Amino acid sequence: VQLVESGGGLVQAGGSLRLSCAASGTGFGFNAVDWYRQAPGKRRELFASITFDSNVYYIDSVKGRFTITRDNAENTVYLQMNSLEPGDTAVYFCHAQIHYYDFWGQGTRVTVSS
């Protein structure tokens, strides 16, 4: 399984971006998919997850601004990010644990200017 993120870029504060995470090979299957991010000098943090049947989890700092969705037929998970803040600047990674193995994408950089 390979995970490929896309959609990052530079945006002004208050703007929006939509990230995608596409799974090749056997795809995500029935597994949950997570979004992590790593800001400069900080640890990688889990901030959103979605199960196969679209139960979602968010950390408080992104609730109401970010929305995670998935298209199981297309093996793609999306992250709609609105009202972006400079504190959202990070490299964003998708992750899935499939058959007890951890799979990560290569990351996509999001930079929010003030």
Tab-separated table of C-alpha atoms in Angstrom:
chain	number	residue	atom	x	y	z
A	1	VAL	CA	0.000	0.000	0.000
A	2	GLN	CA	1.261	3.469	-0.866
A	3	LEU	CA	-0.268	6.645	0.495
A	4	VAL	CA	0.119	9.852	-1.480
A	5	GLU	CA	-0.914	13.224	-0.110
A	6	SER	CA	-1.602	16.262	-2.223
A	7	GLY	CA	-3.133	19.705	-1.931
A	8	GLY	CA	-0.730	21.552	0.321
A	9	GLY	CA	0.517	25.042	-0.375
A	10	LEU	CA	0.774	28.610	0.820
A	11	VAL	CA	-2.379	30.377	1.957
A	12	GLN	CA	-3.191	33.515	3.895
A	13	ALA	CA	-4.728	33.333	7.338
A	14	GLY	CA	-8.458	32.785	7.051
A	15	GLY	CA	-8.072	30.883	3.811
A	16	SER	CA	-8.850	27.291	2.914
A	17	LEU	CA	-7.080	24.265	1.513
A	18	ARG	CA	-8.233	20.769	0.691
A	19	LEU	CA	-5.794	17.924	1.178
A	20	SER	CA	-6.178	14.480	-0.341
A	21	CYS	CA	-4.665	11.151	0.626
A	22	ALA	CA	-4.923	8.465	-2.015
A	23	ALA	CA	-4.111	4.830	-1.315
A	24	SER	CA	-2.803	2.578	-4.040
A	25	GLY	CA	-2.363	-1.167	-3.972
A	26	THR	CA	-4.930	-2.843	-1.758
A	27	GLY	CA	-6.207	0.523	-0.539
A	28	PHE	CA	-7.407	1.408	2.929
A	29	GLY	CA	-9.711	-1.564	3.237
A	30	PHE	CA	-11.868	-1.405	6.353
A	31	ASN	CA	-9.241	0.502	8.312
A	32	ALA	CA	-9.353	3.930	9.843
A	33	VAL	CA	-7.255	6.689	8.322
A	34	ASP	CA	-5.571	9.418	10.299
A	35	TRP	CA	-4.147	12.838	9.565
A	36	TYR	CA	-1.063	13.936	11.454
A	37	ARG	CA	0.896	17.130	11.213
A	38	GLN	CA	4.347	18.188	12.268
A	39	ALA	CA	5.162	21.822	12.800
A	40	PRO	CA	8.779	23.032	12.770
A	41	GLY	CA	10.535	21.990	15.954
A	42	LYS	CA	7.517	20.092	17.259
A	43	ARG	CA	6.435	16.495	17.528
A	44	ARG	CA	4.144	14.930	14.982
A	45	GLU	CA	0.583	15.112	16.288
A	46	LEU	CA	-2.589	13.257	15.444
A	47	PHE	CA	-5.372	15.742	14.813
A	48	ALA	CA	-8.095	13.947	12.841
A	49	SER	CA	-9.237	10.401	12.127
A	50	ILE	CA	-11.998	8.704	10.182
A	51	THR	CA	-13.227	5.133	10.382
A	52	PHE	CA	-14.421	3.036	7.450
A	53	ASP	CA	-18.009	4.017	8.195
A	54	SER	CA	-17.070	7.680	8.620
A	55	ASN	CA	-17.022	8.113	12.364
A	56	VAL	CA	-14.687	11.025	12.902
A	57	TYR	CA	-12.393	12.393	15.585
A	58	TYR	CA	-10.768	15.809	15.848
A	59	ILE	CA	-8.591	17.497	18.385
A	60	ASP	CA	-10.130	20.605	19.890
A	61	SER	CA	-7.935	23.071	18.033
A	62	VAL	CA	-9.272	22.028	14.617
A	63	LYS	CA	-12.897	21.266	15.507
A	64	GLY	CA	-15.274	23.409	13.522
A	65	ARG	CA	-12.558	24.377	11.023
A	66	PHE	CA	-11.390	21.062	9.553
A	67	THR	CA	-13.538	18.298	8.064
A	68	ILE	CA	-12.281	14.805	7.272
A	69	THR	CA	-14.176	12.670	4.770
A	70	ARG	CA	-13.461	9.554	2.777
A	71	ASP	CA	-14.494	7.960	-0.480
A	72	ASN	CA	-14.102	4.231	0.001
A	73	ALA	CA	-14.737	3.451	-3.655
A	74	GLU	CA	-11.879	5.756	-4.650
A	75	ASN	CA	-9.632	4.812	-1.690
A	76	THR	CA	-9.163	8.482	-0.945
A	77	VAL	CA	-9.463	10.491	2.242
A	78	TYR	CA	-9.941	14.238	2.159
A	79	LEU	CA	-9.234	16.987	4.651
A	80	GLN	CA	-11.051	20.258	4.105
A	81	MET	CA	-9.323	22.976	6.104
A	82	ASN	CA	-11.088	26.298	6.547
A	83	SER	CA	-10.274	29.395	8.594
A	84	LEU	CA	-6.618	28.483	8.531
A	85	GLU	CA	-4.356	30.069	11.113
A	86	PRO	CA	-0.577	30.564	11.164
A	87	GLY	CA	-0.481	27.907	13.894
A	88	ASP	CA	-1.676	25.367	11.315
A	89	THR	CA	1.620	25.679	9.441
A	90	ALA	CA	3.120	22.191	9.293
A	91	VAL	CA	3.841	19.217	7.116
A	92	TYR	CA	0.680	17.136	6.918
A	93	PHE	CA	0.801	13.338	6.744
A	94	CYS	CA	-1.842	10.705	6.298
A	95	HIS	CA	-1.483	7.384	8.073
A	96	ALA	CA	-3.218	4.045	8.133
A	97	GLN	CA	-2.532	0.870	10.032
A	98	ILE	CA	-3.301	-2.028	7.725
A	99	HIS	CA	-2.761	-5.644	8.748
A	100	TYR	CA	-0.780	-4.367	11.776
A	101	TYR	CA	1.634	-2.373	9.590
A	102	ASP	CA	1.889	1.394	9.694
A	103	PHE	CA	1.723	3.172	6.365
A	104	TRP	CA	2.592	6.848	5.945
A	105	GLY	CA	2.427	9.245	3.065
A	106	GLN	CA	5.357	11.426	2.125
A	107	GLY	CA	3.746	14.540	3.562
A	108	THR	CA	2.464	17.748	2.050
A	109	ARG	CA	3.503	21.158	3.340
A	110	VAL	CA	0.944	23.712	4.445
A	111	THR	CA	2.095	27.244	5.152
A	112	VAL	CA	-0.317	29.832	6.518
A	113	SER	CA	0.861	33.424	6.379
A	114	SER	CA	-0.424	36.092	8.742
